[in-house]
């Protein structure tokens, strides 16, 4: 295994690193156009939205197709090797794109920067800029400098037709689960002032947003820096924003899933009946090696309280199979927990060693074929559970916020529980009303 950079250095953002090989010639007329490519979690979606707004503010046109673009920006993820491979694959494709026309350039940001920093410029000779999302000012200052004459003040963004949006409330993570690179690439926890968050929520709703998801790697450790109030209090404040229809939050650590949080979910009218609570494993010994700081029993007690307090609650979770040292018995414990709990949706991943994490020092000793077999077994189990749980909804009513239309013209949206619902019959995007479930699969409902 390759030597890792000291984890401590990776808590600091890298404002801007730039290739000195080829001077970037500004070509073409009019505002420079930007193409944003993104992978990874909801945090990256929120970051891409922020980047688009920032480009528009300095006079560049975000939202361009790749063929038309002058600048391509890759917003990357480092949570598993596969995510990195996708970004480096995309970067490889961009070599030819860059050669096609003078003046094109490529920037890379997102979580791979926290991991690799400016070494990416050495690895990829056609990459021009690397910057950290935690400190993007240097990058924008450089672009302003470079494009000077072509920038003619802020570009008005088309009125957003976005109905559902993410609102970051706490950045970073202090948990240090032994398998996870996120604390290294996103830094330590830092909560935004509640006042600022509520003002932003108000602006979003004024622009037509109906559903807001409060976002953080560990969202339920949110702590308002001035009043010290917590996530349930923030939810109360956002719930009062006039016109907001739905409120969600992601992702919660079981350690901080308090009864106050469950009460906020039960009592606030906009709070949706959906709780994503990653468990990672159903074995106490495995959870201990992962440094998750709860037992399976603690975890299941929270689920029981949540189900009792919030009628119609949908529960979702994340599972890692094949973590270092995972025995067949430990895996069986996870399988059994999934069978007994019956989650609505489970995101299952095979363990991927991440440089710099505590688990990286242990041997990745579950063979690839065993990981894959365990993955397939839990996928099959969960498919049958999701199928059964959804089938039980036939004939009941679900409230759906219509988000858009599919390729076949049919409208779709999500229920309050977060289930994807296709609608038979004419309905307009943006509307919110009840429908009756007519048929289901493991992954979606059809209602009319
Ligand atoms: N903050 C969230 C999500 C972090 S990343 C949480 O606390 O759960 C999203 C998911 O990716 C994690 O829940 C975990 O299931 C998975 N994950 C993280 N590191 C991983 C790794 N090294 N290999 C495989 N899956 C991983
Ligand atoms: Fe990673 Fe754990 Fe933090 Fe989630 S809580 S981001 S899994 S370190
Ligand atoms: Fe990936 Fe970074 Fe999210 S590592 S999962 S994009 S916080």
GROMACS .gro file of C-alpha atoms and ligand atoms in nm:
model
  489
    1UNK     CA    1   0.000   0.000   0.000
    2UNK     CA    2   0.124   0.349  -0.077
    3UNK     CA    3   0.230   0.585   0.199
    4UNK     CA    4  -0.040   0.832   0.291
    5UNK     CA    5   0.004   1.203   0.352
    6UNK     CA    6  -0.022   1.282   0.722
    7UNK     CA    7  -0.394   1.305   0.796
    8UNK     CA    8  -0.343   1.629   0.989
    9UNK     CA    9  -0.235   1.820   0.679
   10UNK     CA   10  -0.554   1.721   0.506
   11UNK     CA   11  -0.777   1.907   0.749
   12UNK     CA   12  -0.658   2.231   0.589
   13UNK     CA   13  -0.817   2.358   0.269
   14UNK     CA   14  -0.608   2.410  -0.045
   15UNK     CA   15  -0.715   2.750  -0.185
   16UNK     CA   16  -0.575   2.708  -0.538
   17UNK     CA   17  -0.306   2.515  -0.719
   18UNK     CA   18  -0.248   2.590  -1.082
   19UNK     CA   19  -0.063   2.423  -1.367
   20UNK     CA   20   0.228   2.630  -1.490
   21UNK     CA   21   0.280   2.424  -1.804
   22UNK     CA   22   0.050   2.586  -2.056
   23UNK     CA   23  -0.059   2.947  -2.040
   24UNK     CA   24  -0.437   2.953  -2.077
   25UNK     CA   25  -0.525   3.156  -2.383
   26UNK     CA   26  -0.866   3.314  -2.364
   27UNK     CA   27  -1.046   3.247  -2.691
   28UNK     CA   28  -1.393   3.323  -2.825
   29UNK     CA   29  -1.641   3.601  -2.775
   30UNK     CA   30  -1.895   3.667  -2.504
   31UNK     CA   31  -1.919   3.529  -2.154
   32UNK     CA   32  -1.707   3.217  -2.097
   33UNK     CA   33  -1.918   2.902  -2.059
   34UNK     CA   34  -1.880   2.647  -1.781
   35UNK     CA   35  -1.969   2.279  -1.770
   36UNK     CA   36  -1.999   2.126  -1.422
   37UNK     CA   37  -1.963   1.747  -1.382
   38UNK     CA   38  -2.046   1.596  -1.046
   39UNK     CA   39  -2.039   1.269  -0.857
   40UNK     CA   40  -2.078   1.180  -0.486
   41UNK     CA   41  -2.325   1.273  -0.218
   42UNK     CA   42  -2.584   1.546  -0.167
   43UNK     CA   43  -2.312   1.771  -0.025
   44UNK     CA   44  -2.156   1.778  -0.373
   45UNK     CA   45  -2.494   1.859  -0.528
   46UNK     CA   46  -2.520   2.157  -0.292
   47UNK     CA   47  -2.161   2.255  -0.377
   48UNK     CA   48  -2.228   2.233  -0.752
   49UNK     CA   49  -2.531   2.462  -0.707
   50UNK     CA   50  -2.313   2.705  -0.513
   51UNK     CA   51  -2.046   2.695  -0.787
   52UNK     CA   52  -2.306   2.763  -1.059
   53UNK     CA   53  -2.429   3.068  -0.870
   54UNK     CA   54  -2.074   3.191  -0.810
   55UNK     CA   55  -1.982   3.156  -1.180
   56UNK     CA   56  -2.290   3.356  -1.275
   57UNK     CA   57  -2.200   3.622  -1.019
   58UNK     CA   58  -1.858   3.685  -1.177
   59UNK     CA   59  -2.007   3.691  -1.529
   60UNK     CA   60  -1.952   3.335  -1.652
   61UNK     CA   61  -2.231   3.115  -1.791
   62UNK     CA   62  -2.285   2.796  -1.589
   63UNK     CA   63  -2.496   2.508  -1.718
   64UNK     CA   64  -2.324   2.477  -2.058
   65UNK     CA   65  -2.308   2.142  -2.237
   66UNK     CA   66  -1.955   2.006  -2.253
   67UNK     CA   67  -1.922   2.064  -2.631
   68UNK     CA   68  -1.991   2.435  -2.590
   69UNK     CA   69  -1.792   2.489  -2.271
   70UNK     CA   70  -1.468   2.683  -2.223
   71UNK     CA   71  -1.411   2.554  -1.871
   72UNK     CA   72  -1.495   2.209  -1.734
   73UNK     CA   73  -1.518   2.168  -1.357
   74UNK     CA   74  -1.515   1.824  -1.194
   75UNK     CA   75  -1.672   1.802  -0.849
   76UNK     CA   76  -1.527   1.476  -0.717
   77UNK     CA   77  -1.586   1.220  -0.439
   78UNK     CA   78  -1.330   1.011  -0.250
   79UNK     CA   79  -1.551   0.791  -0.032
   80UNK     CA   80  -1.464   0.474  -0.225
   81UNK     CA   81  -1.199   0.392  -0.486
   82UNK     CA   82  -1.472   0.343  -0.744
   83UNK     CA   83  -1.582   0.708  -0.710
   84UNK     CA   84  -1.224   0.823  -0.767
   85UNK     CA   85  -1.189   0.595  -1.069
   86UNK     CA   86  -1.497   0.753  -1.224
   87UNK     CA   87  -1.354   1.103  -1.183
   88UNK     CA   88  -1.013   1.008  -1.321
   89UNK     CA   89  -1.189   0.832  -1.610
   90UNK     CA   90  -1.382   1.151  -1.684
   91UNK     CA   91  -1.063   1.353  -1.659
   92UNK     CA   92  -0.903   1.115  -1.911
   93UNK     CA   93  -1.188   1.177  -2.157
   94UNK     CA   94  -1.141   1.550  -2.121
   95UNK     CA   95  -0.788   1.539  -2.267
   96UNK     CA   96  -0.929   1.513  -2.622
   97UNK     CA   97  -1.200   1.770  -2.545
   98UNK     CA   98  -0.933   2.018  -2.437
   99UNK     CA   99  -0.724   1.964  -2.752
  100UNK     CA  100  -1.025   2.031  -2.977
  101UNK     CA  101  -1.027   2.405  -2.913
  102UNK     CA  102  -0.769   2.654  -2.783
  103UNK     CA  103  -0.864   2.832  -2.464
  104UNK     CA  104  -1.031   2.539  -2.295
  105UNK     CA  105  -0.933   2.458  -1.939
  106UNK     CA  106  -1.012   2.201  -1.670
  107UNK     CA  107  -1.055   2.249  -1.295
  108UNK     CA  108  -1.096   1.982  -1.028
  109UNK     CA  109  -1.253   2.027  -0.685
  110UNK     CA  110  -1.452   1.819  -0.436
  111UNK     CA  111  -1.330   1.555  -0.193
  112UNK     CA  112  -1.041   1.420  -0.404
  113UNK     CA  113  -0.866   1.753  -0.344
  114UNK     CA  114  -0.867   1.698   0.031
  115UNK     CA  115  -0.705   1.361  -0.031
  116UNK     CA  116  -0.453   1.430  -0.308
  117UNK     CA  117  -0.411   1.809  -0.308
  118UNK     CA  118  -0.191   1.963  -0.577
  119UNK     CA  119  -0.028   1.626  -0.662
  120UNK     CA  120  -0.322   1.583  -0.903
  121UNK     CA  121  -0.160   1.846  -1.128
  122UNK     CA  122   0.148   1.625  -1.160
  123UNK     CA  123  -0.056   1.312  -1.224
  124UNK     CA  124  -0.277   1.467  -1.494
  125UNK     CA  125  -0.078   1.691  -1.726
  126UNK     CA  126  -0.388   1.844  -1.891
  127UNK     CA  127  -0.545   1.950  -1.558
  128UNK     CA  128  -0.517   2.327  -1.505
  129UNK     CA  129  -0.660   2.408  -1.160
  130UNK     CA  130  -0.717   2.229  -0.833
  131UNK     CA  131  -0.904   2.404  -0.551
  132UNK     CA  132  -1.080   2.310  -0.229
  133UNK     CA  133  -1.454   2.377  -0.199
  134UNK     CA  134  -1.392   2.508   0.152
  135UNK     CA  135  -1.190   2.799   0.011
  136UNK     CA  136  -1.291   2.869  -0.351
  137UNK     CA  137  -1.217   3.245  -0.349
  138UNK     CA  138  -0.866   3.209  -0.495
  139UNK     CA  139  -1.006   3.015  -0.790
  140UNK     CA  140  -1.271   3.276  -0.867
  141UNK     CA  141  -1.016   3.558  -0.830
  142UNK     CA  142  -0.791   3.378  -1.083
  143UNK     CA  143  -1.080   3.341  -1.331
  144UNK     CA  144  -1.173   3.707  -1.294
  145UNK     CA  145  -0.815   3.794  -1.372
  146UNK     CA  146  -0.791   3.562  -1.667
  147UNK     CA  147  -1.116   3.648  -1.841
  148UNK     CA  148  -1.127   4.020  -1.745
  149UNK     CA  149  -1.258   4.175  -2.070
  150UNK     CA  150  -1.498   3.890  -2.141
  151UNK     CA  151  -1.676   3.934  -1.808
  152UNK     CA  152  -1.950   4.194  -1.814
  153UNK     CA  153  -2.101   4.176  -1.469
  154UNK     CA  154  -2.327   3.914  -1.316
  155UNK     CA  155  -2.515   3.687  -1.554
  156UNK     CA  156  -2.882   3.648  -1.457
  157UNK     CA  157  -2.950   3.283  -1.388
  158UNK     CA  158  -3.275   3.154  -1.536
  159UNK     CA  159  -3.549   3.154  -1.270
  160UNK     CA  160  -3.504   2.825  -1.090
  161UNK     CA  161  -3.777   2.570  -1.142
  162UNK     CA  162  -3.624   2.361  -0.866
  163UNK     CA  163  -3.885   2.237  -0.621
  164UNK     CA  164  -3.660   2.040  -0.390
  165UNK     CA  165  -3.325   2.162  -0.268
  166UNK     CA  166  -3.042   2.091  -0.025
  167UNK     CA  167  -2.937   2.341   0.238
  168UNK     CA  168  -2.601   2.270   0.408
  169UNK     CA  169  -2.622   2.353   0.780
  170UNK     CA  170  -2.310   2.183   0.919
  171UNK     CA  171  -1.988   2.118   0.731
  172UNK     CA  172  -1.731   1.846   0.804
  173UNK     CA  173  -1.743   1.560   1.052
  174UNK     CA  174  -1.578   1.489   1.389
  175UNK     CA  175  -1.670   1.122   1.413
  176UNK     CA  176  -1.364   0.947   1.269
  177UNK     CA  177  -1.531   0.616   1.185
  178UNK     CA  178  -1.227   0.402   1.107
  179UNK     CA  179  -1.319   0.325   0.742
  180UNK     CA  180  -1.418   0.679   0.644
  181UNK     CA  181  -1.219   0.946   0.460
  182UNK     CA  182  -1.483   1.219   0.493
  183UNK     CA  183  -1.338   1.388   0.807
  184UNK     CA  184  -1.001   1.417   0.630
  185UNK     CA  185  -1.135   1.561   0.308
  186UNK     CA  186  -1.416   1.775   0.449
  187UNK     CA  187  -1.247   1.882   0.771
  188UNK     CA  188  -1.382   1.925   1.122
  189UNK     CA  189  -1.744   2.007   1.203
  190UNK     CA  190  -1.849   2.367   1.170
  191UNK     CA  191  -2.213   2.475   1.204
  192UNK     CA  192  -2.354   2.773   1.018
  193UNK     CA  193  -2.548   3.038   1.213
  194UNK     CA  194  -2.918   2.951   1.239
  195UNK     CA  195  -3.013   3.304   1.138
  196UNK     CA  196  -2.824   3.271   0.809
  197UNK     CA  197  -2.980   2.928   0.741
  198UNK     CA  198  -3.335   3.052   0.804
  199UNK     CA  199  -3.277   3.356   0.579
  200UNK     CA  200  -3.149   3.127   0.303
  201UNK     CA  201  -3.448   2.894   0.347
  202UNK     CA  202  -3.678   3.196   0.311
  203UNK     CA  203  -3.501   3.306  -0.011
  204UNK     CA  204  -3.528   2.951  -0.150
  205UNK     CA  205  -3.901   2.927  -0.078
  206UNK     CA  206  -3.956   3.273  -0.230
  207UNK     CA  207  -3.791   3.137  -0.546
  208UNK     CA  208  -4.038   2.849  -0.563
  209UNK     CA  209  -3.873   2.574  -0.358
  210UNK     CA  210  -4.132   2.352  -0.183
  211UNK     CA  211  -3.901   2.103  -0.010
  212UNK     CA  212  -3.577   2.167   0.178
  213UNK     CA  213  -3.334   1.902   0.304
  214UNK     CA  214  -3.105   2.028   0.580
  215UNK     CA  215  -2.768   1.879   0.506
  216UNK     CA  216  -2.461   1.768   0.698
  217UNK     CA  217  -2.235   1.460   0.720
  218UNK     CA  218  -2.349   1.443   1.077
  219UNK     CA  219  -2.646   1.677   1.061
  220UNK     CA  220  -2.785   1.600   1.404
  221UNK     CA  221  -2.474   1.732   1.577
  222UNK     CA  222  -2.574   2.077   1.445
  223UNK     CA  223  -2.512   2.347   1.705
  224UNK     CA  224  -2.596   2.713   1.639
  225UNK     CA  225  -2.273   2.904   1.715
  226UNK     CA  226  -2.450   3.197   1.884
  227UNK     CA  227  -2.744   3.048   2.073
  228UNK     CA  228  -2.611   2.689   2.108
  229UNK     CA  229  -2.951   2.563   1.993
  230UNK     CA  230  -2.965   2.219   1.825
  231UNK     CA  231  -3.108   2.062   1.510
  232UNK     CA  232  -3.465   2.019   1.646
  233UNK     CA  233  -3.470   2.393   1.727
  234UNK     CA  234  -3.336   2.477   1.381
  235UNK     CA  235  -3.609   2.257   1.232
  236UNK     CA  236  -3.872   2.453   1.428
  237UNK     CA  237  -3.732   2.778   1.289
  238UNK     CA  238  -3.723   2.654   0.929
  239UNK     CA  239  -4.068   2.496   0.964
  240UNK     CA  240  -4.205   2.847   1.030
  241UNK     CA  241  -4.085   2.980   0.690
  242UNK     CA  242  -4.411   3.071   0.516
  243UNK     CA  243  -4.479   2.857   0.209
  244UNK     CA  244  -4.240   2.572   0.292
  245UNK     CA  245  -4.420   2.244   0.231
  246UNK     CA  246  -4.168   1.980   0.329
  247UNK     CA  247  -3.862   1.958   0.551
  248UNK     CA  248  -3.609   1.672   0.563
  249UNK     CA  249  -3.258   1.627   0.706
  250UNK     CA  250  -2.956   1.415   0.613
  251UNK     CA  251  -2.744   1.231   0.742
  252UNK     CA  252  -2.789   1.150   1.108
  253UNK     CA  253  -2.549   0.960   1.330
  254UNK     CA  254  -2.732   0.713   1.558
  255UNK     CA  255  -2.532   0.849   1.852
  256UNK     CA  256  -2.715   1.184   1.828
  257UNK     CA  257  -3.063   1.061   1.736
  258UNK     CA  258  -3.231   1.216   2.040
  259UNK     CA  259  -3.594   1.199   2.150
  260UNK     CA  260  -3.610   1.575   2.088
  261UNK     CA  261  -3.529   1.506   1.723
  262UNK     CA  262  -3.802   1.242   1.700
  263UNK     CA  263  -4.049   1.484   1.861
  264UNK     CA  264  -3.959   1.756   1.609
  265UNK     CA  265  -4.023   1.507   1.328
  266UNK     CA  266  -4.357   1.407   1.481
  267UNK     CA  267  -4.479   1.756   1.570
  268UNK     CA  268  -4.367   1.992   1.292
  269UNK     CA  269  -4.613   1.998   1.004
  270UNK     CA  270  -4.350   2.028   0.730
  271UNK     CA  271  -4.120   1.757   0.876
  272UNK     CA  272  -4.144   1.446   0.658
  273UNK     CA  273  -4.187   1.094   0.791
  274UNK     CA  274  -3.847   0.973   0.677
  275UNK     CA  275  -3.536   0.893   0.881
  276UNK     CA  276  -3.206   0.795   0.724
  277UNK     CA  277  -2.997   0.644   1.000
  278UNK     CA  278  -2.684   0.462   0.876
  279UNK     CA  279  -2.611   0.154   1.090
  280UNK     CA  280  -2.318   0.014   0.881
  281UNK     CA  281  -2.320  -0.330   1.048
  282UNK     CA  282  -2.545  -0.552   1.259
  283UNK     CA  283  -2.255  -0.692   1.460
  284UNK     CA  284  -2.129  -0.526   1.780
  285UNK     CA  285  -1.770  -0.642   1.728
  286UNK     CA  286  -1.768  -0.501   1.375
  287UNK     CA  287  -1.927  -0.173   1.495
  288UNK     CA  288  -1.655  -0.152   1.758
  289UNK     CA  289  -1.380  -0.190   1.495
  290UNK     CA  290  -1.558   0.074   1.288
  291UNK     CA  291  -1.564   0.303   1.595
  292UNK     CA  292  -1.932   0.371   1.556
  293UNK     CA  293  -1.986   0.417   1.932
  294UNK     CA  294  -2.322   0.238   1.964
  295UNK     CA  295  -2.437  -0.120   1.996
  296UNK     CA  296  -2.690  -0.295   1.776
  297UNK     CA  297  -2.921  -0.293   2.076
  298UNK     CA  298  -2.889   0.087   2.121
  299UNK     CA  299  -2.955   0.132   1.753
  300UNK     CA  300  -3.263  -0.087   1.748
  301UNK     CA  301  -3.401   0.089   2.054
  302UNK     CA  302  -3.385   0.420   1.863
  303UNK     CA  303  -3.572   0.266   1.569
  304UNK     CA  304  -3.841   0.136   1.801
  305UNK     CA  305  -3.887   0.476   1.962
  306UNK     CA  306  -3.892   0.642   1.620
  307UNK     CA  307  -4.153   0.402   1.482
  308UNK     CA  308  -4.371   0.444   1.790
  309UNK     CA  309  -4.347   0.825   1.783
  310UNK     CA  310  -4.388   0.885   1.405
  311UNK     CA  311  -4.674   0.697   1.236
  312UNK     CA  312  -4.601   0.591   0.878
  313UNK     CA  313  -4.227   0.647   0.921
  314UNK     CA  314  -3.994   0.526   0.644
  315UNK     CA  315  -3.658   0.405   0.771
  316UNK     CA  316  -3.350   0.389   0.551
  317UNK     CA  317  -2.991   0.296   0.626
  318UNK     CA  318  -2.638   0.237   0.493
  319UNK     CA  319  -2.449  -0.093   0.524
  320UNK     CA  320  -2.086  -0.178   0.455
  321UNK     CA  321  -2.011  -0.544   0.383
  322UNK     CA  322  -1.664  -0.698   0.390
  323UNK     CA  323  -1.506  -0.453   0.635
  324UNK     CA  324  -1.159  -0.568   0.754
  325UNK     CA  325  -1.189  -0.882   0.961
  326UNK     CA  326  -1.563  -0.928   0.895
  327UNK     CA  327  -1.630  -1.293   0.976
  328UNK     CA  328  -1.915  -1.499   0.836
  329UNK     CA  329  -2.083  -1.479   1.179
  330UNK     CA  330  -2.055  -1.098   1.183
  331UNK     CA  331  -2.201  -1.081   0.836
  332UNK     CA  332  -2.483  -1.315   0.941
  333UNK     CA  333  -2.561  -1.077   1.228
  334UNK     CA  334  -2.601  -0.792   0.977
  335UNK     CA  335  -2.820  -1.012   0.757
  336UNK     CA  336  -3.038  -1.109   1.050
  337UNK     CA  337  -3.075  -0.749   1.166
  338UNK     CA  338  -3.189  -0.645   0.818
  339UNK     CA  339  -3.441  -0.930   0.817
  340UNK     CA  340  -3.579  -0.829   1.155
  341UNK     CA  341  -3.582  -0.450   1.121
  342UNK     CA  342  -3.726  -0.438   0.767
  343UNK     CA  343  -3.591  -0.107   0.642
  344UNK     CA  344  -3.764   0.061   0.350
  345UNK     CA  345  -3.440   0.119   0.159
  346UNK     CA  346  -3.081   0.012   0.229
  347UNK     CA  347  -2.771   0.151   0.057
  348UNK     CA  348  -2.521  -0.133   0.052
  349UNK     CA  349  -2.153  -0.095  -0.033
  350UNK     CA  350  -1.852  -0.325  -0.025
  351UNK     CA  351  -1.570  -0.194   0.192
  352UNK     CA  352  -1.309   0.007   0.003
  353UNK     CA  353  -0.984   0.090   0.190
  354UNK     CA  354  -0.915   0.465   0.205
  355UNK     CA  355  -0.562   0.601   0.252
  356UNK     CA  356  -0.502   0.782   0.580
  357UNK     CA  357  -0.797   0.628   0.765
  358UNK     CA  358  -0.739   0.414   1.074
  359UNK     CA  359  -0.870   0.102   0.898
  360UNK     CA  360  -0.619   0.151   0.616
  361UNK     CA  361  -0.354   0.021   0.853
  362UNK     CA  362  -0.541  -0.308   0.887
  363UNK     CA  363  -0.536  -0.573   0.622
  364UNK     CA  364  -0.824  -0.559   0.373
  365UNK     CA  365  -0.863  -0.931   0.431
  366UNK     CA  366  -1.212  -1.018   0.308
  367UNK     CA  367  -1.155  -1.153  -0.044
  368UNK     CA  368  -1.321  -0.967  -0.328
  369UNK     CA  369  -1.539  -1.268  -0.417
  370UNK     CA  370  -1.664  -1.293  -0.057
  371UNK     CA  371  -1.743  -0.920  -0.047
  372UNK     CA  372  -1.933  -0.952  -0.371
  373UNK     CA  373  -2.124  -1.259  -0.248
  374UNK     CA  374  -2.224  -1.081   0.075
  375UNK     CA  375  -2.327  -0.774  -0.124
  376UNK     CA  376  -2.550  -0.985  -0.349
  377UNK     CA  377  -2.704  -1.165  -0.052
  378UNK     CA  378  -2.809  -0.848   0.128
  379UNK     CA  379  -2.924  -0.688  -0.198
  380UNK     CA  380  -3.152  -0.985  -0.267
  381UNK     CA  381  -3.285  -0.984   0.089
  382UNK     CA  382  -3.356  -0.612   0.082
  383UNK     CA  383  -3.522  -0.635  -0.259
  384UNK     CA  384  -3.775  -0.881  -0.119
  385UNK     CA  385  -3.832  -0.669   0.194
  386UNK     CA  386  -3.880  -0.347  -0.007
  387UNK     CA  387  -4.113  -0.531  -0.243
  388UNK     CA  388  -4.325  -0.658   0.043
  389UNK     CA  389  -4.335  -0.323   0.226
  390UNK     CA  390  -4.434  -0.135  -0.087
  391UNK     CA  391  -4.696  -0.396  -0.184
  392UNK     CA  392  -4.866  -0.337   0.151
  393UNK     CA  393  -4.927   0.023   0.040
  394UNK     CA  394  -5.160  -0.072  -0.250
  395UNK     CA  395  -5.499   0.089  -0.191
  396UNK     CA  396  -5.365   0.346   0.059
  397UNK     CA  397  -5.327   0.719  -0.002
  398UNK     CA  398  -4.992   0.895  -0.043
  399UNK     CA  399  -4.917   1.265  -0.058
  400UNK     CA  400  -4.697   1.336  -0.361
  401UNK     CA  401  -4.505   1.648  -0.457
  402UNK     CA  402  -4.488   1.631  -0.837
  403UNK     CA  403  -4.132   1.704  -0.946
  404UNK     CA  404  -4.141   1.650  -1.322
  405UNK     CA  405  -4.219   1.420  -1.614
  406UNK     CA  406  -4.038   1.110  -1.733
  407UNK     CA  407  -3.939   1.037  -2.094
  408UNK     CA  408  -4.283   0.879  -2.153
  409UNK     CA  409  -4.463   1.197  -2.036
  410UNK     CA  410  -4.581   1.044  -1.708
  411UNK     CA  411  -4.552   1.268  -1.402
  412UNK     CA  412  -4.343   1.158  -1.106
  413UNK     CA  413  -4.266   1.282  -0.760
  414UNK     CA  414  -4.188   1.169  -0.407
  415UNK     CA  415  -4.411   1.081  -0.117
  416UNK     CA  416  -4.347   1.233   0.226
  417UNK     CA  417  -4.167   0.908   0.309
  418UNK     CA  418  -3.931   0.972   0.017
  419UNK     CA  419  -4.069   0.696  -0.209
  420UNK     CA  420  -4.062   0.752  -0.584
  421UNK     CA  421  -4.421   0.766  -0.718
  422UNK     CA  422  -4.533   0.761  -1.083
  423UNK     CA  423  -4.874   0.913  -1.151
  424UNK     CA  424  -5.132   0.776  -1.394
  425UNK     CA  425  -5.331   1.077  -1.513
  426UNK     CA  426  -5.275   1.446  -1.584
  427UNK     CA  427  -5.099   1.644  -1.310
  428UNK     CA  428  -4.875   1.949  -1.319
  429UNK     CA  429  -4.521   1.962  -1.178
  430UNK     CA  430  -4.519   2.167  -0.859
  431UNK     CA  431  -4.855   2.044  -0.740
  432UNK     CA  432  -4.883   1.857  -0.416
  433UNK     CA  433  -5.177   1.629  -0.336
  434UNK     CA  434  -5.291   1.285  -0.238
  435UNK     CA  435  -5.313   0.990  -0.475
  436UNK     CA  436  -5.419   0.630  -0.431
  437UNK     CA  437  -5.149   0.363  -0.478
  438UNK     CA  438  -5.248   0.119  -0.754
  439UNK     CA  439  -4.936  -0.093  -0.800
  440UNK     CA  440  -4.581  -0.121  -0.666
  441UNK     CA  441  -4.236  -0.271  -0.719
  442UNK     CA  442  -3.941  -0.284  -0.479
  443UNK     CA  443  -3.825   0.060  -0.593
  444UNK     CA  444  -4.135   0.260  -0.681
  445UNK     CA  445  -4.511   0.310  -0.654
  446UNK     CA  446  -4.769   0.383  -0.922
  447UNK     CA  447  -5.062   0.595  -0.805
  448UNK     CA  448  -5.367   0.759  -0.959
  449LIG     N1  449  -2.206   1.085   0.720
  449LIG     C1  450  -2.276   0.977   0.674
  449LIG     C2  451  -2.236   0.931   0.535
  449LIG     C3  452  -2.094   0.915   0.502
  449LIG     S1  453  -2.047   0.849   0.350
  449LIG     C4  454  -2.274   0.870   0.780
  449LIG     O1  455  -2.233   0.895   0.889
  449LIG     O2  456  -2.317   0.761   0.758
  449LIG     C5  457  -2.186   0.756   0.298
  449LIG     C6  458  -2.176   0.609   0.319
  449LIG     O3  459  -2.068   0.557   0.247
  449LIG     C7  460  -2.152   0.567   0.462
  449LIG     O4  461  -2.268   0.563   0.536
  449LIG     C8  462  -2.092   0.429   0.445
  449LIG     O5  463  -2.192   0.331   0.442
  449LIG     C9  464  -2.026   0.437   0.308
  449LIG     N2  465  -1.879   0.438   0.320
  449LIG    C10  466  -1.801   0.530   0.381
  449LIG     N3  467  -1.671   0.496   0.373
  449LIG    C11  468  -1.667   0.377   0.304
  449LIG    C12  469  -1.562   0.290   0.264
  449LIG     N4  470  -1.436   0.315   0.294
  449LIG     N5  471  -1.596   0.179   0.194
  449LIG    C13  472  -1.725   0.151   0.165
  449LIG     N6  473  -1.827   0.230   0.201
  449LIG    C14  474  -1.800   0.342   0.270
  450LIG    FE1  475  -1.777   0.922   0.783
  450LIG    FE2  476  -1.855   0.839   1.020
  450LIG    FE3  477  -1.841   1.100   0.971
  450LIG    FE4  478  -2.028   0.955   0.855
  450LIG     S1  479  -2.010   0.992   1.075
  450LIG     S2  480  -1.899   1.106   0.757
  450LIG     S3  481  -1.928   0.760   0.820
  450LIG     S4  482  -1.669   0.958   0.979
  451LIG    FE1  483  -1.801   1.162  -0.139
  451LIG    FE2  484  -1.720   1.378  -0.025
  451LIG    FE3  485  -1.973   1.315  -0.016
  451LIG     S1  486  -1.615   1.185  -0.019
  451LIG     S2  487  -1.970   1.094  -0.021
  451LIG     S3  488  -1.861   1.366  -0.196
  451LIG     S4  489  -1.856   1.419   0.142
   0.00000   0.00000   0.00000
